[in-house]
PDB file of C-alpha atoms in Angstrom:
ATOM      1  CA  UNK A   1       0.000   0.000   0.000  1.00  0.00           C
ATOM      2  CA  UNK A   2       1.396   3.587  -0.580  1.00  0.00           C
ATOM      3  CA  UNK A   3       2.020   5.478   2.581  1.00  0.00           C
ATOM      4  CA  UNK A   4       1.249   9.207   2.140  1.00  0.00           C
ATOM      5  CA  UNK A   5       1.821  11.142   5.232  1.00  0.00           C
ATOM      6  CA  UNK A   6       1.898  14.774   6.383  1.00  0.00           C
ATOM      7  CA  UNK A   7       3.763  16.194   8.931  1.00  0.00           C
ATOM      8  CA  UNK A   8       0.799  17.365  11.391  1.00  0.00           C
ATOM      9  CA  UNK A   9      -2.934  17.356  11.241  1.00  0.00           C
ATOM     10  CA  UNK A  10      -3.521  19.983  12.661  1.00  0.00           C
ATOM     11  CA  UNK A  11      -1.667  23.119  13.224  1.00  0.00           C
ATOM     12  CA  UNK A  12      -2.456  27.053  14.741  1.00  0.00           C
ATOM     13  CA  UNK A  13       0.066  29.925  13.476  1.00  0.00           C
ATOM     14  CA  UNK A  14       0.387  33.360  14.005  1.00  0.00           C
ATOM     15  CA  UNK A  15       0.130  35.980  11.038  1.00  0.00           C
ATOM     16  CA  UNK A  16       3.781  36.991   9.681  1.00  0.00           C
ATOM     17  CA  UNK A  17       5.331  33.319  11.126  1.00  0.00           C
ATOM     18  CA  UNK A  18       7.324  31.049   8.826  1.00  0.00           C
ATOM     19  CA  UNK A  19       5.749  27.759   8.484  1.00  0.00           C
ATOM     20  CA  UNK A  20       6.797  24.477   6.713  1.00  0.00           C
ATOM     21  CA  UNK A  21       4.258  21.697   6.328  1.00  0.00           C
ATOM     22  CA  UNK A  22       6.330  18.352   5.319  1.00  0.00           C
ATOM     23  CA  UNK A  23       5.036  15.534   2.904  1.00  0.00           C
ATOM     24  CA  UNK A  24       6.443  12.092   2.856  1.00  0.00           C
ATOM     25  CA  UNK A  25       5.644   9.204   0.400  1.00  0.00           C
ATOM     26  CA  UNK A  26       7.292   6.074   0.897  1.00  0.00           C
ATOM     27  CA  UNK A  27       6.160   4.587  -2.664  1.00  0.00           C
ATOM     28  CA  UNK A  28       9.082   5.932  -4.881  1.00  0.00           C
ATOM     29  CA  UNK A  29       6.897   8.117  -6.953  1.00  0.00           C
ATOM     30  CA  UNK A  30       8.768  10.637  -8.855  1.00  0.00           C
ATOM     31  CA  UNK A  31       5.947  13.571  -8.908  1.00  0.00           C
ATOM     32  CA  UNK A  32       4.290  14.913  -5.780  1.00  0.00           C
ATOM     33  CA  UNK A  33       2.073  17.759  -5.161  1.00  0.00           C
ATOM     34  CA  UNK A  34       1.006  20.203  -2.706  1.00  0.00           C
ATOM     35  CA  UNK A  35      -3.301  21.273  -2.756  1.00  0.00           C
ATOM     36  CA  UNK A  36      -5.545  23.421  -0.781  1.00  0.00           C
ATOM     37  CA  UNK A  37      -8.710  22.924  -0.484  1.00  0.00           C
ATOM     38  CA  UNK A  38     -11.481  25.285   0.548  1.00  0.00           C
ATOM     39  CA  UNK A  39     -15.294  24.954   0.268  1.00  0.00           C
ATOM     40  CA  UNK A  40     -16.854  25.329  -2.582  1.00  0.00           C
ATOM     41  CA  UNK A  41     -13.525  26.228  -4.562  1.00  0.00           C
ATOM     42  CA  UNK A  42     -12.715  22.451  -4.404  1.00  0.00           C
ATOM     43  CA  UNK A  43      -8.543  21.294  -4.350  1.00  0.00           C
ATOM     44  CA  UNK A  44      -6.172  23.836  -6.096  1.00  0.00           C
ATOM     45  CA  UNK A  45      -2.712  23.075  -7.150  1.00  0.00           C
ATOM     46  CA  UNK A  46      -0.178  25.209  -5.201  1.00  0.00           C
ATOM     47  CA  UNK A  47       3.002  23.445  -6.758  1.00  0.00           C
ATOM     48  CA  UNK A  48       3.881  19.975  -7.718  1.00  0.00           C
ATOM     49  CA  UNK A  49       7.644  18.676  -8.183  1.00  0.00           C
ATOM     50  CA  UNK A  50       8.763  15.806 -10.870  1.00  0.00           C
ATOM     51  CA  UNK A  51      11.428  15.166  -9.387  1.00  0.00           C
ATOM     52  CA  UNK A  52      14.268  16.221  -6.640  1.00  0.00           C
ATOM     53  CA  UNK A  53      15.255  19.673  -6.744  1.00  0.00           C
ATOM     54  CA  UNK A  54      12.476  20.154  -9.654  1.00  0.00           C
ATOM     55  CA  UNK A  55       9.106  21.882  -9.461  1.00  0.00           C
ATOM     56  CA  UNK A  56       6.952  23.689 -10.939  1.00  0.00           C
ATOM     57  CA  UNK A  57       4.349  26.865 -10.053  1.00  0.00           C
ATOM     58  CA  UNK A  58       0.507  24.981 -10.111  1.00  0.00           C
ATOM     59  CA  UNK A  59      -2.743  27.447  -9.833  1.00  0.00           C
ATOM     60  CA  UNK A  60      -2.468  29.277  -7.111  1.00  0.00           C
ATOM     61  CA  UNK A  61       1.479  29.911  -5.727  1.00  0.00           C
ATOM     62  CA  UNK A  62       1.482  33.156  -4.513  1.00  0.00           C
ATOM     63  CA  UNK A  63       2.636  33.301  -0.733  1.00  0.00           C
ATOM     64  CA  UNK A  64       4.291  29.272  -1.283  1.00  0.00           C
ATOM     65  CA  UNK A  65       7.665  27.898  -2.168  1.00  0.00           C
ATOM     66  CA  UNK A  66       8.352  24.282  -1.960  1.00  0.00           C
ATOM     67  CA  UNK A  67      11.656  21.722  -1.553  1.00  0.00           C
ATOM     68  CA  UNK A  68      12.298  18.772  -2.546  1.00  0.00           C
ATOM     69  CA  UNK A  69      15.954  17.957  -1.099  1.00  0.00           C
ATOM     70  CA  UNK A  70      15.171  14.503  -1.564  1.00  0.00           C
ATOM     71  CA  UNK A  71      12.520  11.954  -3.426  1.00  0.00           C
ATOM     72  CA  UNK A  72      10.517  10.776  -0.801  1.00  0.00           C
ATOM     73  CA  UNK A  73      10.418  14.262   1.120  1.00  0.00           C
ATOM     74  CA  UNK A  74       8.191  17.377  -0.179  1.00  0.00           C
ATOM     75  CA  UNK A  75       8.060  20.296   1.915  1.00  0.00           C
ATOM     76  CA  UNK A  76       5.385  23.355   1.365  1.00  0.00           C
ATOM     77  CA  UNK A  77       6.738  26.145   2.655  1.00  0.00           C
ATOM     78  CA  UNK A  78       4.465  29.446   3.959  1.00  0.00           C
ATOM     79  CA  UNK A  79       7.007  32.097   4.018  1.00  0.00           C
ATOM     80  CA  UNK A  80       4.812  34.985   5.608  1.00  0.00           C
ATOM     81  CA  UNK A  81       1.576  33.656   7.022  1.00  0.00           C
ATOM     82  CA  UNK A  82      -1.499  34.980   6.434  1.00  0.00           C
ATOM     83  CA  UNK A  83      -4.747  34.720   7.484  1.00  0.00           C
ATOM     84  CA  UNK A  84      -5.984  33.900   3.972  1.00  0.00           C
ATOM     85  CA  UNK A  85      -3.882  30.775   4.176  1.00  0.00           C
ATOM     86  CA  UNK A  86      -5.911  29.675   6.633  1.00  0.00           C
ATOM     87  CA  UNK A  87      -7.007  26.055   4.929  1.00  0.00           C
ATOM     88  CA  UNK A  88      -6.859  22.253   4.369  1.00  0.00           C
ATOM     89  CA  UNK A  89      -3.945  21.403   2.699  1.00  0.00           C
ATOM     90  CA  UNK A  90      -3.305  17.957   0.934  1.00  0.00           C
ATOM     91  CA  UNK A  91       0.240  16.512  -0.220  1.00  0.00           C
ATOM     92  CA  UNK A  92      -0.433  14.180  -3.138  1.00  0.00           C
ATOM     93  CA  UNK A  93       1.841  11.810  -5.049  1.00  0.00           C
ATOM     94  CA  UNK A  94       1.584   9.726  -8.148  1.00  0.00           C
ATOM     95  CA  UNK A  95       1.691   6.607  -9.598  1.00  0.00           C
ATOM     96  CA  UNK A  96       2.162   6.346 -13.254  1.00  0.00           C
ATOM     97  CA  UNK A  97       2.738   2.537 -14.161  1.00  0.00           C
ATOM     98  CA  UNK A  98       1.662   0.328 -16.943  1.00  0.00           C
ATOM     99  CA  UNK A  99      -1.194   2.482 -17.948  1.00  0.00           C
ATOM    100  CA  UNK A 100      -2.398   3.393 -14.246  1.00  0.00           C
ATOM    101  CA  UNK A 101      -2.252   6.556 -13.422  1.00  0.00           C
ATOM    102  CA  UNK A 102      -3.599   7.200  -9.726  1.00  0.00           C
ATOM    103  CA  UNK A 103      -3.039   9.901  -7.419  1.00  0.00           C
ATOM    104  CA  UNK A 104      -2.507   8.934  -3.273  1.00  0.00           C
ATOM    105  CA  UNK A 105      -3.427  11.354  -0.735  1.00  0.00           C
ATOM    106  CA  UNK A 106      -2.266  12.247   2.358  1.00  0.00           C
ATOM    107  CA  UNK A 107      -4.393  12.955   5.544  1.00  0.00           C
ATOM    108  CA  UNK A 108      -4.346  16.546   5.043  1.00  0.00           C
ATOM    109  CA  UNK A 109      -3.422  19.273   7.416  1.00  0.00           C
ATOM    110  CA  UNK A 110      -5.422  22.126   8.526  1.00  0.00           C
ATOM    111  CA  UNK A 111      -3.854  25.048   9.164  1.00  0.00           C
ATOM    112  CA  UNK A 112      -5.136  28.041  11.181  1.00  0.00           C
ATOM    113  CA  UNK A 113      -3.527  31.818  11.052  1.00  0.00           C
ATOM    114  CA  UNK A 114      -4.539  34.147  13.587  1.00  0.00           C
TER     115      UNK A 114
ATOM    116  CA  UNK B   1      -8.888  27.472 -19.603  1.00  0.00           C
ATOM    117  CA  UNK B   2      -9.351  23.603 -18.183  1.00  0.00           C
ATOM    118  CA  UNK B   3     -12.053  23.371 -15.830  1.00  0.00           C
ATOM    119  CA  UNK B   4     -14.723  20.988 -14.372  1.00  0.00           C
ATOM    120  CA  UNK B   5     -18.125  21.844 -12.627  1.00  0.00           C
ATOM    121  CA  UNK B   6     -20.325  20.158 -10.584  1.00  0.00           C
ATOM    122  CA  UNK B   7     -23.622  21.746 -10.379  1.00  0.00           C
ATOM    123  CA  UNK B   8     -24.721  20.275  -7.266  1.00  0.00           C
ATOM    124  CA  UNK B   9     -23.473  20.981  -3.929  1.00  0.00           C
ATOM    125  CA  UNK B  10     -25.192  18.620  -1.498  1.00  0.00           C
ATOM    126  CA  UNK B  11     -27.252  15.644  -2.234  1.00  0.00           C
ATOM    127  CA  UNK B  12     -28.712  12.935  -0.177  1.00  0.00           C
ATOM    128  CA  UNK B  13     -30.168   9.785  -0.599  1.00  0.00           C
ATOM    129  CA  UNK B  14     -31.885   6.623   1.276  1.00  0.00           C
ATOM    130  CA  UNK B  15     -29.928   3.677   2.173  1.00  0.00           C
ATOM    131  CA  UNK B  16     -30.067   0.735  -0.486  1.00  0.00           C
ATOM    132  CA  UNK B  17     -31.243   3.679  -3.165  1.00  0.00           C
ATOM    133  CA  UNK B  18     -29.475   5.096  -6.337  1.00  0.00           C
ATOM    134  CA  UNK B  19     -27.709   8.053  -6.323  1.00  0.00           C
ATOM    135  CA  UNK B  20     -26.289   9.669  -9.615  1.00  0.00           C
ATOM    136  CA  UNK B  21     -23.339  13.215  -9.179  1.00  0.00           C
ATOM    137  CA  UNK B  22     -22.928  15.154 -11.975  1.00  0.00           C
ATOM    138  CA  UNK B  23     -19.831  16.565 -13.836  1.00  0.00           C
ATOM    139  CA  UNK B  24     -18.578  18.489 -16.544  1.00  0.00           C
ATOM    140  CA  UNK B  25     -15.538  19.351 -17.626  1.00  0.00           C
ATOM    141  CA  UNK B  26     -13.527  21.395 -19.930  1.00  0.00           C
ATOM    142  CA  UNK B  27     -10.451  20.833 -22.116  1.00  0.00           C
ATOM    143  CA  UNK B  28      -9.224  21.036 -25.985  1.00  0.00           C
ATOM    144  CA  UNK B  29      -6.910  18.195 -24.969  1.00  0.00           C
ATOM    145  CA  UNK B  30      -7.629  14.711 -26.475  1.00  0.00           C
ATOM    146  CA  UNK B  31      -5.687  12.612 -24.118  1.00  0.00           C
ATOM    147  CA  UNK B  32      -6.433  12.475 -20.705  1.00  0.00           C
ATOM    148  CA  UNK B  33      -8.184  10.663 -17.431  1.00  0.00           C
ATOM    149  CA  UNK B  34     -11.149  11.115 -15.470  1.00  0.00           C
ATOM    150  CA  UNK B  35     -11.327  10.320 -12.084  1.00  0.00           C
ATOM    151  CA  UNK B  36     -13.785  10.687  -9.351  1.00  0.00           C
ATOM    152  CA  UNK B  37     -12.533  11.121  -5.431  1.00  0.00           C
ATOM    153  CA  UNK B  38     -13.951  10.291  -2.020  1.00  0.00           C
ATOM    154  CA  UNK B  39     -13.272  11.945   1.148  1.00  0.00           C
ATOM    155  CA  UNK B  40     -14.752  10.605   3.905  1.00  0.00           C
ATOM    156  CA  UNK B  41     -15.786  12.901   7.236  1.00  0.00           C
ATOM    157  CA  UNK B  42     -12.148  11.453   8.354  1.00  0.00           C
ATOM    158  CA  UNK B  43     -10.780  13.461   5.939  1.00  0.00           C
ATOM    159  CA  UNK B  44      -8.433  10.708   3.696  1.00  0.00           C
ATOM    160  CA  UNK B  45      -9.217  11.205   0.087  1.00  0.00           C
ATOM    161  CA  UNK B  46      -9.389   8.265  -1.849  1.00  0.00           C
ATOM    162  CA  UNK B  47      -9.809   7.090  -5.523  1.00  0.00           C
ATOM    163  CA  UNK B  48     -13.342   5.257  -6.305  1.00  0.00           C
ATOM    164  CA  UNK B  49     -13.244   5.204 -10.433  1.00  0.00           C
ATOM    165  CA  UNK B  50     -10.931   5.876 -13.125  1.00  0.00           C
ATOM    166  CA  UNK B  51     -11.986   6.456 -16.882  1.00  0.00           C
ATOM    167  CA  UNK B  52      -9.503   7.152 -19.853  1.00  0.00           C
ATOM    168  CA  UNK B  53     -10.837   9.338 -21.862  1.00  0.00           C
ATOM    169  CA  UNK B  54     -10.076   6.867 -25.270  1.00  0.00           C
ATOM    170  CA  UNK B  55     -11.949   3.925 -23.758  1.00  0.00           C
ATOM    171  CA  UNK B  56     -15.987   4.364 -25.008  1.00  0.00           C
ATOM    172  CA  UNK B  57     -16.800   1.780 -22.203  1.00  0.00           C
ATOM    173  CA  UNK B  58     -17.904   3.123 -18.833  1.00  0.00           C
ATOM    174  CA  UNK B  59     -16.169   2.157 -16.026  1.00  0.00           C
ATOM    175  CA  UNK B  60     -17.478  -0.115 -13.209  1.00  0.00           C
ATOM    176  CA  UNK B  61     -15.994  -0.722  -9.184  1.00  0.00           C
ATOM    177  CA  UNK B  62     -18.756  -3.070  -7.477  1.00  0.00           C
ATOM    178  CA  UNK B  63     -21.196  -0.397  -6.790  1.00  0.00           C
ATOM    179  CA  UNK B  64     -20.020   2.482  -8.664  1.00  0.00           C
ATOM    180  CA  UNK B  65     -20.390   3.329 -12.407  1.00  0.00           C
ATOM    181  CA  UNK B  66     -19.500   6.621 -14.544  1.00  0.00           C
ATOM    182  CA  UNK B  67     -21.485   7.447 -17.283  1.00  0.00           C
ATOM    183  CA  UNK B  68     -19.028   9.094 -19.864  1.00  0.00           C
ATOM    184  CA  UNK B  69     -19.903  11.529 -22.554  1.00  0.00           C
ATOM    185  CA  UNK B  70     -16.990  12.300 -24.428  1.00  0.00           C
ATOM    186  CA  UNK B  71     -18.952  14.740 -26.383  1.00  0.00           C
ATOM    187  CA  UNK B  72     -20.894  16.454 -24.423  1.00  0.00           C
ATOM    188  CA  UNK B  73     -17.805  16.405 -21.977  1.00  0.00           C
ATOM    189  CA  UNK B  74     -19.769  15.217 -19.017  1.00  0.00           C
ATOM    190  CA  UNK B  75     -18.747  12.452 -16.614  1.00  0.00           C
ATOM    191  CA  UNK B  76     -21.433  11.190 -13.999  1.00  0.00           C
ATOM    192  CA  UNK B  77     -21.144   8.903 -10.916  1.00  0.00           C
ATOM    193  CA  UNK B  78     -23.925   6.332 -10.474  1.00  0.00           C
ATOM    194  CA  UNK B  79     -23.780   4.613  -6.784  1.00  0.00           C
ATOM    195  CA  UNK B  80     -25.931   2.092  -6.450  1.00  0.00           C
ATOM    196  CA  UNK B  81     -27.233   0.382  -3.503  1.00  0.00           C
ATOM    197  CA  UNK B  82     -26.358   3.374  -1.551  1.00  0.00           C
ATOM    198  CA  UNK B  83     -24.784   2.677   2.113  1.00  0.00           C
ATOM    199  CA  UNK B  84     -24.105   4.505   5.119  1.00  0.00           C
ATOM    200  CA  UNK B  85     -20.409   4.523   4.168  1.00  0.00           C
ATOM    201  CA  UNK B  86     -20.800   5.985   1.185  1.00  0.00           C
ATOM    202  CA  UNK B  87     -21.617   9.611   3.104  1.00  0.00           C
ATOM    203  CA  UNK B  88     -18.820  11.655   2.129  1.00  0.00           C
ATOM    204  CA  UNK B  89     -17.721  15.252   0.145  1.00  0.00           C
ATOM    205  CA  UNK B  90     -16.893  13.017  -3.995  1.00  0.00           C
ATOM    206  CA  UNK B  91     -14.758  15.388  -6.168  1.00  0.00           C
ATOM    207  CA  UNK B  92     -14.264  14.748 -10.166  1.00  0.00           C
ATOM    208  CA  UNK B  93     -11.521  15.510 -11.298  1.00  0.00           C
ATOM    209  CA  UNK B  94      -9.214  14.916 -14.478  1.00  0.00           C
ATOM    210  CA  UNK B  95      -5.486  15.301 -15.676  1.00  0.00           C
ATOM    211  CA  UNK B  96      -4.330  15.580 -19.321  1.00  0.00           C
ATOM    212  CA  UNK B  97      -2.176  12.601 -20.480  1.00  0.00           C
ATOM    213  CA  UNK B  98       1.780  13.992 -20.367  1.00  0.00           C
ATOM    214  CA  UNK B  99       0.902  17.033 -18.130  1.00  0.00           C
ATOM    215  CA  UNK B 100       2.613  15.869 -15.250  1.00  0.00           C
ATOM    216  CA  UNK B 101      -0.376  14.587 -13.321  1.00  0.00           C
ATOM    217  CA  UNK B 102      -1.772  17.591 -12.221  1.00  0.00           C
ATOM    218  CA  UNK B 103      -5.438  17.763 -11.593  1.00  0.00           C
ATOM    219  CA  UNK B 104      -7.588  19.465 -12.238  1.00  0.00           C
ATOM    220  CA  UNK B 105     -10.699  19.177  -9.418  1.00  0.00           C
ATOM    221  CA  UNK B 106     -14.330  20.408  -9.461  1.00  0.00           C
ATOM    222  CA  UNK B 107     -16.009  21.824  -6.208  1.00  0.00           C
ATOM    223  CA  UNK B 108     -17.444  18.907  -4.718  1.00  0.00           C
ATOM    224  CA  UNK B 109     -20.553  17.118  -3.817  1.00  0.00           C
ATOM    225  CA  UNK B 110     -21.274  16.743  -0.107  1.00  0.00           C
ATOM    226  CA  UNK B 111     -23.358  13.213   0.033  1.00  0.00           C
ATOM    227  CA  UNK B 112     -25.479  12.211   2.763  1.00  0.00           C
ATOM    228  CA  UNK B 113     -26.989   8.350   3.143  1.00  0.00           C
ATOM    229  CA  UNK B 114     -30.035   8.104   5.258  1.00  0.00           C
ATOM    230  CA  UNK B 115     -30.744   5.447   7.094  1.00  0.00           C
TER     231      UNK B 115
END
C-alpha cells in the first residue's frame, strides 16, 4: 500500500510566522504535489515537483515555495503567514505505471492563522 | 482554460437507493483521465473510479459506475445500492495525459446516506 503522510494534522500559526508543512511518500513516486482545499472552490494546485530539486508553479502559488531535497520528502513552505492561508492542505503523489495513473493522498493538514 | 463543474453541492439519498453526481468538464486536450474522489468525514481522500478518456466503455468498481460523454464532456457517478459509508464530500476531477499529473478538481458534492 502507498504510505502518504503529512507532517501534522492539525496546526495554529500566528500571522507573519514562517511555516513548513512536510510531505512524505514512501512509494518511490517521482511527482508529488502540494493542494488546498477550501469549500466550494474544491482542491487547487499550489506546486507539484517531478522530481528532486524540480518543481513547478501549479494554480495558485502566490505566498508558497516548496523543496524537494530529496525523493521521498516534499516540503510546502508558507514564508509569511497569512490569514488567507488559513485552509486544508493535501500533499499528493503519483503513480504512473503500466497504464495506471492514480493519485494517493495524504491525511491533510489544517492550518489556522490568527 | 481547463475546468470541471459540478452543479450540485449537497445531495442525499436513502440507504439501499441510487444516487447519480454530476460533472462536466472542460479541455481542448484529447488525451487524458477522469477520475472521481472520495473523502470521507475522516478526511483521507481516496480514488473510487478511473476512466480514460479513449476507452468508449464506462467504467465499473462493485457499486459504482461513470457514465461518460466524451462529447458532451460530461462524466457522472452512479452509486448504487447506496450505504451509510458511502456519506462523504466526492470530487471529479481529471489530468491531461503527459501534463505531469496535475489535476484538475471540481467543487465537490457533499453526500449524505439516510438510514
Amino acid at each position: 500500500d502507498v504510505k502518504v503522510t503529512q507532517s501534522s494534522r492539525y496546526l495554529v500559526k500566528r500571522t507573519g510566522e514562517k511555516v513548513f508543512l512536510e510531505c512524505v511518500q514512501d512509494m518511490d513516486h517521482e511527482n508529488m504535489f502540494w493542494y488546498r482545499q477550501d469549500p466550494g472552490l474544491g482542491l487547487r494546485l499550489i506546486y507539484f515537483s517531478y522530481d528532486v530539486k524540480m518543481k513547478e508553479k501549479g494554480d495558485i502559488p502566490e505566498g508558497y515555495s516548496v523543496s524537494r531535497e530529496k525523493k521521498e520528502r516534499f516540503s510546502l513552505i508558507l514564508e509569511s503567514a497569512s490569514t488567507n492561508q488559513t485552509s486544508m492542505y493535501l500533499c499528493a503523489t503519483l503513480r504512473r505505471e503500466q497504464g495506471i495513473y492514480e493519485q494517493y493522498f495524504g491525511p491533510g493538514t489544517r492550518l489556522t492563522v490568527t | 482554460a481547463q475546468t470541471v463543474t459540478q452543479s450540485q453541492p449537497e445531495m442525499s439519498v436513502q440507504e439501499a437507493e441510487t444516487v447519480t453526481l454530476s460533472c462536466t468538464y472542460d479541455t481542448s486536450e484529447n488525451n487524458y483521465y477522469l477520475f472521481w474522489y472520495k473523502q470521507p468525514p475522516s478526511r483521507q481522500m481516496i480514488l473510487v473510479i478511473r476512466q480514460e478518456a479513449y476507452k468508449q466503455q464506462n467504467a465499473t468498481e462493485n457499486r459504482f459506475s461513470v457514465n461518460f460523454q466524451k462529447a458532451a464532456k460530461s462524466f457522472s457517478l452512479k452509486i448504487s445500492d447506496s450505504q451509510l459509508g458511502d456519506t462523504a464530500m466526492y470530487f471529479c476531477a481529471f489530468t491531461v495525459y503527459n501534463q505531469g499529473g496535475k489535476l484538475i478538481f471540481g467543487q465537490g458534492t457533499e453526500l449524505s446516506v439516510k438510514p
